[in-house]
Amino acid sequence: MQSIHLFRRRTGAGLLAISTLALSAPAWAQGQPPVGAITYAAALAGAAQPVPSLAQWGVVVLSLLMAPLAWRVARGRLACLALAASPGLLAAAMLMAASWSGQAEAQPVADDVLLASPTGGTADIPYQAALDLAWTDYMYQYQVRNTSGQSVRITGITFTAGHNDRDPRDPPRCTAGLVLAASEGCYVLVSKPR
C-alpha cells in the first residue's frame, strides 16, 4: 500500500516538473535584443469615412415591411396567413425585447509594437520566447498598433540576422507603404528558421 502512494507522489511530482519545464521559456532566452524594427513617418490624414449601420428602428421598419409580403404570399389561403406572418412578427418582437442596442464596450488587446510618435520614428520589434519553442514552430505573430492619434505610414521593416518575415495569420499584413489611421493595427509574423 505504501508503495502505491509513493509511486503516485513521484509520478505527480515528475509530471509537474515536466510540464513546468515544457511551458516555461528557456533561461537564456530572457533579455534578448529586439528581432527587428519598424520605421514610420506621419501620413497625410484623409477624410473620415462613416460606417453604415442599421439602427434598431430600421430593423423594426424592415420587419414591418415583411408583413405585407407575407400576406401576399399567403393570399387566398387564410389559414396560411398567420403561419406566414408569424416568423416576421416573432423576429420583430425578439429584436424589440433584446438589449443589443446598448453601448459597445471595447476590449483591450495586447499590442506588441506601438507606433506612438505622431512625427514618426522607429519602433523595435521585441524578442518573444515563442521564437525558441518548437511547439510554436519557432514563430510569433506581432500586433502593431498606431497609438499616435493621427495617420502614420510604415516606411520600412527590418529584421536581424536569423529572423524572417512570413505571411501573418490575420490580415492586414504590415508592409512598407501601408498607412495606418489612428488606433488601427496590422500584423507581422516573424519566424526563426532552424
Short mmCIF file of N, CA and C in Angstrom, two decimals:
data_model
loop_
_atom_site.label_atom_id
_atom_site.label_comp_id
_atom_site.label_asym_id
_atom_site.label_seq_id
_atom_site.Cartn_x
_atom_site.Cartn_y
_atom_site.Cartn_z
N MET A 1 0.82 -1.19 0.00
CA MET A 1 0.00 0.00 0.00
C MET A 1 0.87 1.26 0.00
N GLN A 2 1.93 1.19 0.79
CA GLN A 2 2.85 2.33 0.86
C GLN A 2 3.50 2.58 -0.49
N SER A 3 3.82 1.52 -1.21
CA SER A 3 4.50 1.68 -2.50
C SER A 3 3.59 2.33 -3.54
N ILE A 4 2.30 2.10 -3.46
CA ILE A 4 1.36 2.71 -4.41
C ILE A 4 1.30 4.22 -4.17
N HIS A 5 1.23 4.63 -2.90
CA HIS A 5 1.20 6.05 -2.59
C HIS A 5 2.50 6.74 -2.98
N LEU A 6 3.63 6.07 -2.73
CA LEU A 6 4.93 6.62 -3.10
C LEU A 6 5.02 6.76 -4.62
N PHE A 7 4.53 5.75 -5.34
CA PHE A 7 4.54 5.80 -6.81
C PHE A 7 3.70 6.96 -7.33
N ARG A 8 2.52 7.17 -6.74
CA ARG A 8 1.65 8.26 -7.17
C ARG A 8 2.28 9.62 -6.89
N ARG A 9 2.93 9.77 -5.76
CA ARG A 9 3.59 11.05 -5.44
C ARG A 9 4.72 11.33 -6.42
N ARG A 10 5.54 10.32 -6.68
CA ARG A 10 6.66 10.52 -7.60
C ARG A 10 6.17 10.81 -9.01
N THR A 11 5.13 10.11 -9.43
CA THR A 11 4.57 10.35 -10.76
C THR A 11 4.00 11.76 -10.85
N GLY A 12 3.26 12.19 -9.84
CA GLY A 12 2.69 13.54 -9.83
C GLY A 12 3.77 14.61 -9.84
N ALA A 13 4.83 14.40 -9.03
CA ALA A 13 5.93 15.37 -8.99
C ALA A 13 6.66 15.40 -10.33
N GLY A 14 6.83 14.25 -10.95
CA GLY A 14 7.50 14.20 -12.25
C GLY A 14 6.71 14.90 -13.33
N LEU A 15 5.39 14.67 -13.35
CA LEU A 15 4.54 15.34 -14.33
C LEU A 15 4.54 16.84 -14.13
N LEU A 16 4.53 17.29 -12.88
CA LEU A 16 4.57 18.72 -12.60
C LEU A 16 5.88 19.33 -13.07
N ALA A 17 6.98 18.65 -12.83
CA ALA A 17 8.28 19.16 -13.26
C ALA A 17 8.39 19.21 -14.78
N ILE A 18 7.91 18.19 -15.45
CA ILE A 18 7.97 18.16 -16.92
C ILE A 18 7.10 19.26 -17.52
N SER A 19 5.89 19.44 -16.99
CA SER A 19 5.02 20.48 -17.54
C SER A 19 5.58 21.87 -17.26
N THR A 20 6.21 22.07 -16.12
CA THR A 20 6.82 23.37 -15.82
C THR A 20 7.96 23.66 -16.78
N LEU A 21 8.79 22.69 -17.05
CA LEU A 21 9.90 22.88 -17.99
C LEU A 21 9.40 23.09 -19.41
N ALA A 22 8.37 22.38 -19.80
CA ALA A 22 7.87 22.49 -21.17
C ALA A 22 7.20 23.83 -21.44
N LEU A 23 6.54 24.39 -20.44
CA LEU A 23 5.79 25.62 -20.65
C LEU A 23 6.57 26.88 -20.32
N SER A 24 7.72 26.77 -19.71
CA SER A 24 8.50 27.97 -19.37
C SER A 24 9.50 28.26 -20.48
N ALA A 25 9.82 29.53 -20.61
CA ALA A 25 10.81 29.94 -21.60
C ALA A 25 12.21 29.56 -21.10
N PRO A 26 13.12 29.29 -22.01
CA PRO A 26 14.48 28.97 -21.58
C PRO A 26 15.10 30.15 -20.83
N ALA A 27 15.95 29.85 -19.86
CA ALA A 27 16.56 30.91 -19.06
C ALA A 27 17.45 31.81 -19.91
N TRP A 28 18.12 31.24 -20.91
CA TRP A 28 19.00 32.06 -21.74
C TRP A 28 18.21 32.94 -22.70
N ALA A 29 16.88 32.70 -22.82
CA ALA A 29 16.07 33.48 -23.74
C ALA A 29 15.61 34.80 -23.13
N GLN A 30 15.80 34.98 -21.84
CA GLN A 30 15.36 36.21 -21.19
C GLN A 30 16.31 37.35 -21.54
N GLY A 31 15.74 38.53 -21.82
CA GLY A 31 16.55 39.71 -22.08
C GLY A 31 17.24 39.71 -23.43
N GLN A 32 16.67 39.09 -24.42
CA GLN A 32 17.25 39.06 -25.75
C GLN A 32 17.06 40.41 -26.44
N PRO A 33 17.93 40.78 -27.38
CA PRO A 33 17.75 42.03 -28.12
C PRO A 33 16.55 41.93 -29.06
N PRO A 34 16.06 43.06 -29.57
CA PRO A 34 14.92 43.04 -30.49
C PRO A 34 15.23 42.23 -31.75
N VAL A 35 14.17 41.68 -32.36
CA VAL A 35 14.35 40.87 -33.57
C VAL A 35 14.23 41.72 -34.84
N GLY A 36 13.91 42.99 -34.68
CA GLY A 36 13.79 43.87 -35.84
C GLY A 36 13.27 45.23 -35.43
N ALA A 37 12.96 46.03 -36.45
CA ALA A 37 12.45 47.38 -36.19
C ALA A 37 11.50 47.79 -37.30
N ILE A 38 10.55 48.64 -36.95
CA ILE A 38 9.60 49.21 -37.91
C ILE A 38 9.82 50.71 -37.91
N THR A 39 10.11 51.25 -39.08
CA THR A 39 10.24 52.71 -39.21
C THR A 39 8.95 53.25 -39.80
N TYR A 40 8.55 54.43 -39.33
CA TYR A 40 7.30 55.02 -39.79
C TYR A 40 7.41 56.53 -39.77
N ALA A 41 6.53 57.17 -40.53
CA ALA A 41 6.50 58.63 -40.62
C ALA A 41 5.05 59.09 -40.64
N ALA A 42 4.85 60.37 -40.35
CA ALA A 42 3.49 60.92 -40.37
C ALA A 42 2.94 60.84 -41.79
N ALA A 43 1.66 60.55 -41.91
CA ALA A 43 1.00 60.46 -43.21
C ALA A 43 -0.05 61.57 -43.29
N LEU A 44 -0.41 61.92 -44.52
CA LEU A 44 -1.47 62.90 -44.69
C LEU A 44 -2.78 62.28 -44.26
N ALA A 45 -3.50 62.98 -43.42
CA ALA A 45 -4.77 62.46 -42.93
C ALA A 45 -5.85 62.64 -43.98
N GLY A 46 -6.60 61.61 -44.21
CA GLY A 46 -7.71 61.67 -45.15
C GLY A 46 -9.01 61.97 -44.42
N ALA A 47 -10.04 62.21 -45.19
CA ALA A 47 -11.35 62.49 -44.59
C ALA A 47 -11.89 61.23 -43.93
N ALA A 48 -12.55 61.41 -42.81
CA ALA A 48 -13.14 60.29 -42.11
C ALA A 48 -14.32 59.75 -42.91
N GLN A 49 -14.40 58.44 -43.02
CA GLN A 49 -15.48 57.79 -43.74
C GLN A 49 -16.47 57.21 -42.74
N PRO A 50 -17.77 57.52 -42.89
CA PRO A 50 -18.74 56.94 -41.98
C PRO A 50 -18.93 55.44 -42.23
N VAL A 51 -19.26 54.73 -41.19
CA VAL A 51 -19.52 53.30 -41.28
C VAL A 51 -21.03 53.11 -41.33
N PRO A 52 -21.55 52.54 -42.41
CA PRO A 52 -23.01 52.36 -42.48
C PRO A 52 -23.48 51.33 -41.46
N SER A 53 -24.58 51.63 -40.83
CA SER A 53 -25.16 50.70 -39.87
C SER A 53 -26.68 50.80 -39.93
N LEU A 54 -27.33 49.84 -39.35
CA LEU A 54 -28.78 49.80 -39.34
C LEU A 54 -29.22 49.91 -37.89
N ALA A 55 -29.90 51.02 -37.58
CA ALA A 55 -30.33 51.26 -36.21
C ALA A 55 -31.46 50.29 -35.85
N GLN A 56 -31.80 50.27 -34.57
CA GLN A 56 -32.84 49.36 -34.08
C GLN A 56 -34.17 49.65 -34.77
N TRP A 57 -34.49 50.92 -34.96
CA TRP A 57 -35.76 51.26 -35.59
C TRP A 57 -35.77 50.89 -37.07
N GLY A 58 -34.60 50.87 -37.70
CA GLY A 58 -34.52 50.42 -39.08
C GLY A 58 -34.87 48.94 -39.21
N VAL A 59 -34.43 48.16 -38.24
CA VAL A 59 -34.75 46.73 -38.23
C VAL A 59 -36.25 46.53 -38.01
N VAL A 60 -36.84 47.35 -37.12
CA VAL A 60 -38.28 47.25 -36.87
C VAL A 60 -39.06 47.57 -38.15
N VAL A 61 -38.66 48.63 -38.86
CA VAL A 61 -39.34 49.01 -40.10
C VAL A 61 -39.21 47.89 -41.13
N LEU A 62 -38.02 47.31 -41.25
CA LEU A 62 -37.85 46.20 -42.20
C LEU A 62 -38.73 45.01 -41.82
N SER A 63 -38.86 44.75 -40.52
CA SER A 63 -39.72 43.65 -40.08
C SER A 63 -41.18 43.92 -40.41
N LEU A 64 -41.61 45.18 -40.22
CA LEU A 64 -42.99 45.53 -40.55
C LEU A 64 -43.24 45.49 -42.06
N LEU A 65 -42.22 45.77 -42.85
CA LEU A 65 -42.37 45.68 -44.30
C LEU A 65 -42.50 44.23 -44.76
N MET A 66 -42.05 43.31 -43.95
CA MET A 66 -42.17 41.89 -44.29
C MET A 66 -43.61 41.39 -44.14
N ALA A 67 -44.42 42.05 -43.31
CA ALA A 67 -45.81 41.61 -43.08
C ALA A 67 -46.63 41.64 -44.36
N PRO A 68 -46.63 42.75 -45.16
CA PRO A 68 -47.40 42.72 -46.42
C PRO A 68 -46.88 41.66 -47.40
N LEU A 69 -45.57 41.45 -47.39
CA LEU A 69 -45.02 40.42 -48.27
C LEU A 69 -45.52 39.04 -47.86
N ALA A 70 -45.57 38.79 -46.58
CA ALA A 70 -46.09 37.51 -46.09
C ALA A 70 -47.57 37.37 -46.43
N TRP A 71 -48.32 38.47 -46.33
CA TRP A 71 -49.75 38.43 -46.66
C TRP A 71 -49.94 38.11 -48.15
N ARG A 72 -49.07 38.71 -48.99
CA ARG A 72 -49.18 38.46 -50.44
C ARG A 72 -48.88 37.00 -50.77
N VAL A 73 -47.90 36.44 -50.08
CA VAL A 73 -47.56 35.04 -50.32
C VAL A 73 -48.71 34.13 -49.91
N ALA A 74 -49.37 34.48 -48.81
CA ALA A 74 -50.44 33.64 -48.29
C ALA A 74 -51.82 34.06 -48.81
N ARG A 75 -51.90 34.98 -49.77
CA ARG A 75 -53.18 35.48 -50.27
C ARG A 75 -53.99 34.32 -50.84
N GLY A 76 -55.23 34.32 -50.48
CA GLY A 76 -56.10 33.25 -50.96
C GLY A 76 -56.13 32.07 -50.02
N ARG A 77 -55.19 31.99 -49.16
CA ARG A 77 -55.16 30.89 -48.19
C ARG A 77 -55.12 31.52 -46.79
N LEU A 78 -56.27 31.79 -46.23
CA LEU A 78 -56.34 32.47 -44.94
C LEU A 78 -55.70 31.67 -43.83
N ALA A 79 -55.71 30.38 -43.95
CA ALA A 79 -55.11 29.56 -42.90
C ALA A 79 -53.59 29.75 -42.87
N CYS A 80 -53.00 30.06 -44.03
CA CYS A 80 -51.55 30.23 -44.11
C CYS A 80 -51.11 31.64 -43.72
N LEU A 81 -52.07 32.58 -43.61
CA LEU A 81 -51.71 33.96 -43.30
C LEU A 81 -51.01 34.06 -41.95
N ALA A 82 -51.59 33.47 -40.93
CA ALA A 82 -50.97 33.52 -39.61
C ALA A 82 -49.64 32.79 -39.61
N LEU A 83 -49.58 31.68 -40.32
CA LEU A 83 -48.35 30.90 -40.40
C LEU A 83 -47.26 31.68 -41.12
N ALA A 84 -47.62 32.42 -42.18
CA ALA A 84 -46.63 33.16 -42.95
C ALA A 84 -46.18 34.42 -42.22
N ALA A 85 -47.05 35.06 -41.46
CA ALA A 85 -46.71 36.31 -40.78
C ALA A 85 -46.02 36.07 -39.44
N SER A 86 -46.18 34.91 -38.87
CA SER A 86 -45.64 34.68 -37.52
C SER A 86 -44.12 34.79 -37.43
N PRO A 87 -43.31 34.31 -38.39
CA PRO A 87 -41.86 34.48 -38.23
C PRO A 87 -41.44 35.94 -38.22
N GLY A 88 -42.05 36.77 -39.06
CA GLY A 88 -41.70 38.19 -39.08
C GLY A 88 -42.09 38.89 -37.80
N LEU A 89 -43.29 38.59 -37.29
CA LEU A 89 -43.74 39.21 -36.05
C LEU A 89 -42.91 38.71 -34.87
N LEU A 90 -42.58 37.45 -34.87
CA LEU A 90 -41.74 36.90 -33.81
C LEU A 90 -40.35 37.54 -33.83
N ALA A 91 -39.78 37.71 -35.02
CA ALA A 91 -38.46 38.34 -35.12
C ALA A 91 -38.52 39.79 -34.64
N ALA A 92 -39.57 40.53 -35.02
CA ALA A 92 -39.70 41.91 -34.57
C ALA A 92 -39.83 41.98 -33.06
N ALA A 93 -40.62 41.08 -32.46
CA ALA A 93 -40.78 41.09 -31.00
C ALA A 93 -39.47 40.76 -30.30
N MET A 94 -38.72 39.80 -30.84
CA MET A 94 -37.44 39.44 -30.23
C MET A 94 -36.44 40.57 -30.32
N LEU A 95 -36.42 41.28 -31.46
CA LEU A 95 -35.50 42.39 -31.62
C LEU A 95 -35.84 43.55 -30.70
N MET A 96 -37.12 43.77 -30.47
CA MET A 96 -37.53 44.84 -29.57
C MET A 96 -37.20 44.48 -28.12
N ALA A 97 -37.28 43.23 -27.77
CA ALA A 97 -37.05 42.82 -26.39
C ALA A 97 -35.56 42.68 -26.07
N ALA A 98 -34.73 42.50 -27.09
CA ALA A 98 -33.30 42.29 -26.86
C ALA A 98 -32.63 43.59 -26.42
N SER A 99 -31.59 43.44 -25.63
CA SER A 99 -30.85 44.63 -25.18
C SER A 99 -29.57 44.79 -25.98
N TRP A 100 -29.61 44.49 -27.25
CA TRP A 100 -28.42 44.55 -28.09
C TRP A 100 -28.10 45.95 -28.54
N SER A 101 -28.97 46.91 -28.30
CA SER A 101 -28.72 48.26 -28.80
C SER A 101 -28.00 49.14 -27.79
N GLY A 102 -27.40 48.56 -26.76
CA GLY A 102 -26.69 49.33 -25.75
C GLY A 102 -25.32 49.77 -26.24
N GLN A 103 -24.59 50.42 -25.35
CA GLN A 103 -23.25 50.89 -25.67
C GLN A 103 -22.30 49.71 -25.86
N ALA A 104 -21.47 49.78 -26.85
CA ALA A 104 -20.48 48.74 -27.08
C ALA A 104 -19.27 49.01 -26.19
N GLU A 105 -18.72 47.96 -25.61
CA GLU A 105 -17.55 48.10 -24.77
C GLU A 105 -16.35 47.49 -25.47
N ALA A 106 -15.34 48.31 -25.70
CA ALA A 106 -14.14 47.83 -26.36
C ALA A 106 -13.31 47.00 -25.39
N GLN A 107 -12.80 45.88 -25.87
CA GLN A 107 -11.95 45.02 -25.07
C GLN A 107 -10.49 45.36 -25.37
N PRO A 108 -9.67 45.50 -24.35
CA PRO A 108 -8.26 45.82 -24.62
C PRO A 108 -7.56 44.63 -25.29
N VAL A 109 -6.70 44.95 -26.23
CA VAL A 109 -5.95 43.93 -26.95
C VAL A 109 -4.47 44.17 -26.65
N ALA A 110 -3.77 43.10 -26.40
CA ALA A 110 -2.34 43.22 -26.12
C ALA A 110 -1.60 43.55 -27.42
N ASP A 111 -1.03 44.74 -27.47
CA ASP A 111 -0.26 45.15 -28.64
C ASP A 111 1.21 44.91 -28.36
N ASP A 112 1.90 44.35 -29.35
CA ASP A 112 3.31 44.05 -29.17
C ASP A 112 4.21 45.22 -29.56
N VAL A 113 3.83 45.93 -30.63
CA VAL A 113 4.62 47.05 -31.13
C VAL A 113 3.71 48.27 -31.23
N LEU A 114 4.09 49.37 -30.58
CA LEU A 114 3.28 50.58 -30.60
C LEU A 114 3.98 51.66 -31.40
N LEU A 115 3.25 52.24 -32.36
CA LEU A 115 3.75 53.38 -33.13
C LEU A 115 3.18 54.61 -32.46
N ALA A 116 3.91 55.19 -31.51
CA ALA A 116 3.36 56.20 -30.62
C ALA A 116 3.70 57.64 -30.99
N SER A 117 4.71 57.87 -31.78
CA SER A 117 5.14 59.24 -32.09
C SER A 117 4.38 59.78 -33.29
N PRO A 118 3.70 60.93 -33.16
CA PRO A 118 2.97 61.48 -34.31
C PRO A 118 3.88 61.96 -35.44
N THR A 119 5.14 62.24 -35.14
CA THR A 119 6.05 62.70 -36.19
C THR A 119 6.78 61.56 -36.87
N GLY A 120 6.66 60.35 -36.32
CA GLY A 120 7.33 59.20 -36.91
C GLY A 120 8.50 58.77 -36.05
N GLY A 121 9.18 57.75 -36.50
CA GLY A 121 10.33 57.24 -35.76
C GLY A 121 10.55 55.77 -36.02
N THR A 122 11.16 55.11 -35.06
CA THR A 122 11.45 53.69 -35.16
C THR A 122 10.92 52.98 -33.93
N ALA A 123 10.23 51.88 -34.15
CA ALA A 123 9.72 51.07 -33.05
C ALA A 123 10.35 49.69 -33.14
N ASP A 124 10.94 49.24 -32.04
CA ASP A 124 11.58 47.93 -32.01
C ASP A 124 10.54 46.82 -31.97
N ILE A 125 10.86 45.72 -32.64
CA ILE A 125 10.04 44.50 -32.56
C ILE A 125 10.69 43.66 -31.47
N PRO A 126 10.05 43.53 -30.31
CA PRO A 126 10.71 42.87 -29.17
C PRO A 126 10.85 41.37 -29.38
N TYR A 127 11.81 40.82 -28.67
CA TYR A 127 12.03 39.38 -28.69
C TYR A 127 10.90 38.69 -27.94
N GLN A 128 10.42 37.56 -28.46
CA GLN A 128 9.41 36.74 -27.79
C GLN A 128 9.98 35.33 -27.61
N ALA A 129 9.73 34.76 -26.46
CA ALA A 129 10.25 33.41 -26.16
C ALA A 129 9.68 32.36 -27.11
N ALA A 130 8.52 32.63 -27.74
CA ALA A 130 7.92 31.67 -28.67
C ALA A 130 8.82 31.41 -29.87
N LEU A 131 9.74 32.33 -30.15
CA LEU A 131 10.65 32.13 -31.29
C LEU A 131 11.64 31.00 -31.03
N ASP A 132 11.75 30.55 -29.79
CA ASP A 132 12.67 29.46 -29.45
C ASP A 132 11.95 28.19 -29.03
N LEU A 133 10.64 28.13 -29.20
CA LEU A 133 9.88 26.96 -28.80
C LEU A 133 9.41 26.18 -30.02
N ALA A 134 9.68 24.89 -30.01
CA ALA A 134 9.32 24.04 -31.16
C ALA A 134 7.82 23.94 -31.34
N TRP A 135 7.05 23.92 -30.26
CA TRP A 135 5.60 23.74 -30.38
C TRP A 135 4.91 24.96 -30.96
N THR A 136 5.61 26.08 -31.10
CA THR A 136 5.05 27.25 -31.80
C THR A 136 5.66 27.37 -33.20
N ASP A 137 6.36 26.34 -33.65
CA ASP A 137 7.03 26.31 -34.95
C ASP A 137 8.05 27.44 -35.08
N TYR A 138 8.60 27.87 -33.96
CA TYR A 138 9.61 28.93 -33.94
C TYR A 138 9.11 30.20 -34.61
N MET A 139 7.82 30.52 -34.38
CA MET A 139 7.21 31.71 -34.97
C MET A 139 6.44 32.47 -33.89
N TYR A 140 6.24 33.78 -34.15
CA TYR A 140 5.40 34.60 -33.29
C TYR A 140 4.75 35.68 -34.14
N GLN A 141 3.45 35.89 -33.95
CA GLN A 141 2.73 36.93 -34.69
C GLN A 141 2.63 38.17 -33.81
N TYR A 142 3.25 39.25 -34.27
CA TYR A 142 3.24 40.52 -33.56
C TYR A 142 2.07 41.37 -34.04
N GLN A 143 1.42 42.06 -33.10
CA GLN A 143 0.39 43.02 -33.46
C GLN A 143 0.99 44.41 -33.34
N VAL A 144 0.93 45.17 -34.42
CA VAL A 144 1.45 46.53 -34.47
C VAL A 144 0.26 47.47 -34.44
N ARG A 145 0.28 48.47 -33.55
CA ARG A 145 -0.85 49.39 -33.43
C ARG A 145 -0.36 50.83 -33.45
N ASN A 146 -1.10 51.68 -34.19
CA ASN A 146 -0.82 53.10 -34.26
C ASN A 146 -1.51 53.78 -33.08
N THR A 147 -0.74 54.26 -32.10
CA THR A 147 -1.29 54.95 -30.94
C THR A 147 -0.92 56.42 -30.95
N SER A 148 -0.51 56.95 -32.10
CA SER A 148 -0.04 58.34 -32.17
C SER A 148 -1.19 59.35 -32.21
N GLY A 149 -2.39 58.93 -32.52
CA GLY A 149 -3.51 59.86 -32.61
C GLY A 149 -3.72 60.42 -34.00
N GLN A 150 -2.86 60.10 -34.94
CA GLN A 150 -3.02 60.53 -36.34
C GLN A 150 -2.50 59.44 -37.25
N SER A 151 -2.74 59.57 -38.55
CA SER A 151 -2.32 58.55 -39.51
C SER A 151 -0.81 58.53 -39.64
N VAL A 152 -0.25 57.33 -39.74
CA VAL A 152 1.18 57.16 -39.99
C VAL A 152 1.37 56.18 -41.14
N ARG A 153 2.49 56.34 -41.84
CA ARG A 153 2.85 55.45 -42.95
C ARG A 153 4.07 54.65 -42.55
N ILE A 154 3.98 53.31 -42.69
CA ILE A 154 5.14 52.46 -42.42
C ILE A 154 6.11 52.62 -43.59
N THR A 155 7.34 53.04 -43.28
CA THR A 155 8.32 53.27 -44.34
C THR A 155 9.27 52.09 -44.53
N GLY A 156 9.37 51.22 -43.53
CA GLY A 156 10.24 50.07 -43.69
C GLY A 156 10.16 49.13 -42.50
N ILE A 157 10.44 47.85 -42.76
CA ILE A 157 10.51 46.83 -41.71
C ILE A 157 11.80 46.06 -41.92
N THR A 158 12.64 46.03 -40.88
CA THR A 158 13.90 45.31 -40.98
C THR A 158 13.96 44.26 -39.88
N PHE A 159 14.68 43.17 -40.15
CA PHE A 159 14.83 42.08 -39.19
C PHE A 159 16.31 41.81 -38.98
N THR A 160 16.64 41.35 -37.79
CA THR A 160 18.02 40.98 -37.51
C THR A 160 18.33 39.66 -38.22
N ALA A 161 19.61 39.35 -38.30
CA ALA A 161 20.02 38.10 -38.96
C ALA A 161 19.41 36.92 -38.22
N GLY A 162 18.88 35.98 -38.97
CA GLY A 162 18.28 34.78 -38.39
C GLY A 162 16.79 34.88 -38.18
N HIS A 163 16.17 36.00 -38.54
CA HIS A 163 14.72 36.15 -38.41
C HIS A 163 14.14 36.53 -39.76
N ASN A 164 13.00 35.94 -40.10
CA ASN A 164 12.35 36.17 -41.38
C ASN A 164 10.92 36.65 -41.18
N ASP A 165 10.41 37.34 -42.20
CA ASP A 165 9.02 37.78 -42.22
C ASP A 165 8.21 36.75 -43.01
N ARG A 166 7.04 36.40 -42.48
CA ARG A 166 6.15 35.47 -43.17
C ARG A 166 4.77 36.08 -43.26
N ASP A 167 3.88 35.46 -44.05
CA ASP A 167 2.50 35.94 -44.13
C ASP A 167 1.82 35.71 -42.78
N PRO A 168 1.26 36.77 -42.18
CA PRO A 168 0.58 36.60 -40.89
C PRO A 168 -0.72 35.83 -41.04
N ARG A 169 -1.19 35.28 -39.94
CA ARG A 169 -2.44 34.53 -39.95
C ARG A 169 -3.65 35.46 -40.09
N ASP A 170 -3.51 36.69 -39.60
CA ASP A 170 -4.61 37.65 -39.64
C ASP A 170 -4.25 38.82 -40.55
N PRO A 171 -5.19 39.30 -41.38
CA PRO A 171 -4.91 40.49 -42.17
C PRO A 171 -5.15 41.73 -41.33
N PRO A 172 -4.65 42.88 -41.66
CA PRO A 172 -3.75 43.16 -42.77
C PRO A 172 -2.28 42.93 -42.36
N ARG A 173 -1.47 42.69 -43.36
CA ARG A 173 -0.05 42.47 -43.15
C ARG A 173 0.67 43.81 -43.15
N CYS A 174 1.57 43.99 -42.20
CA CYS A 174 2.37 45.22 -42.16
C CYS A 174 3.40 45.17 -43.29
N THR A 175 3.36 46.16 -44.15
CA THR A 175 4.31 46.26 -45.25
C THR A 175 4.74 47.72 -45.39
N ALA A 176 5.85 47.93 -46.05
CA ALA A 176 6.30 49.30 -46.31
C ALA A 176 5.27 49.98 -47.22
N GLY A 177 4.88 51.18 -46.85
CA GLY A 177 3.90 51.93 -47.62
C GLY A 177 2.49 51.85 -47.05
N LEU A 178 2.25 50.97 -46.10
CA LEU A 178 0.93 50.82 -45.50
C LEU A 178 0.63 52.03 -44.61
N VAL A 179 -0.55 52.63 -44.80
CA VAL A 179 -0.97 53.76 -43.97
C VAL A 179 -1.92 53.24 -42.91
N LEU A 180 -1.59 53.54 -41.66
CA LEU A 180 -2.43 53.14 -40.53
C LEU A 180 -3.08 54.40 -39.95
N ALA A 181 -4.40 54.42 -39.92
CA ALA A 181 -5.11 55.52 -39.28
C ALA A 181 -4.94 55.39 -37.77
N ALA A 182 -5.36 56.40 -37.04
CA ALA A 182 -5.24 56.37 -35.58
C ALA A 182 -5.97 55.15 -35.03
N SER A 183 -5.33 54.43 -34.15
CA SER A 183 -5.83 53.23 -33.47
C SER A 183 -5.98 52.01 -34.38
N GLU A 184 -5.55 52.08 -35.61
CA GLU A 184 -5.58 50.90 -36.48
C GLU A 184 -4.33 50.07 -36.23
N GLY A 185 -4.41 48.81 -36.68
CA GLY A 185 -3.28 47.92 -36.48
C GLY A 185 -3.04 47.03 -37.67
N CYS A 186 -1.91 46.34 -37.64
CA CYS A 186 -1.56 45.37 -38.67
C CYS A 186 -0.71 44.29 -37.99
N TYR A 187 -0.35 43.25 -38.74
CA TYR A 187 0.33 42.11 -38.15
C TYR A 187 1.62 41.78 -38.89
N VAL A 188 2.61 41.30 -38.12
CA VAL A 188 3.88 40.82 -38.65
C VAL A 188 4.11 39.45 -38.04
N LEU A 189 4.34 38.45 -38.89
CA LEU A 189 4.65 37.10 -38.41
C LEU A 189 6.13 36.88 -38.61
N VAL A 190 6.86 36.71 -37.51
CA VAL A 190 8.30 36.53 -37.55
C VAL A 190 8.61 35.07 -37.28
N SER A 191 9.53 34.51 -38.07
CA SER A 191 9.95 33.13 -37.86
C SER A 191 11.45 33.08 -37.65
N LYS A 192 11.88 32.06 -36.98
CA LYS A 192 13.31 31.84 -36.72
C LYS A 192 13.64 30.46 -37.26
N PRO A 193 14.06 30.38 -38.54
CA PRO A 193 14.29 29.07 -39.16
C PRO A 193 15.33 28.26 -38.41
N ARG A 194 15.12 26.96 -38.39
CA ARG A 194 16.04 26.03 -37.74
C ARG A 194 16.81 25.26 -38.77
#
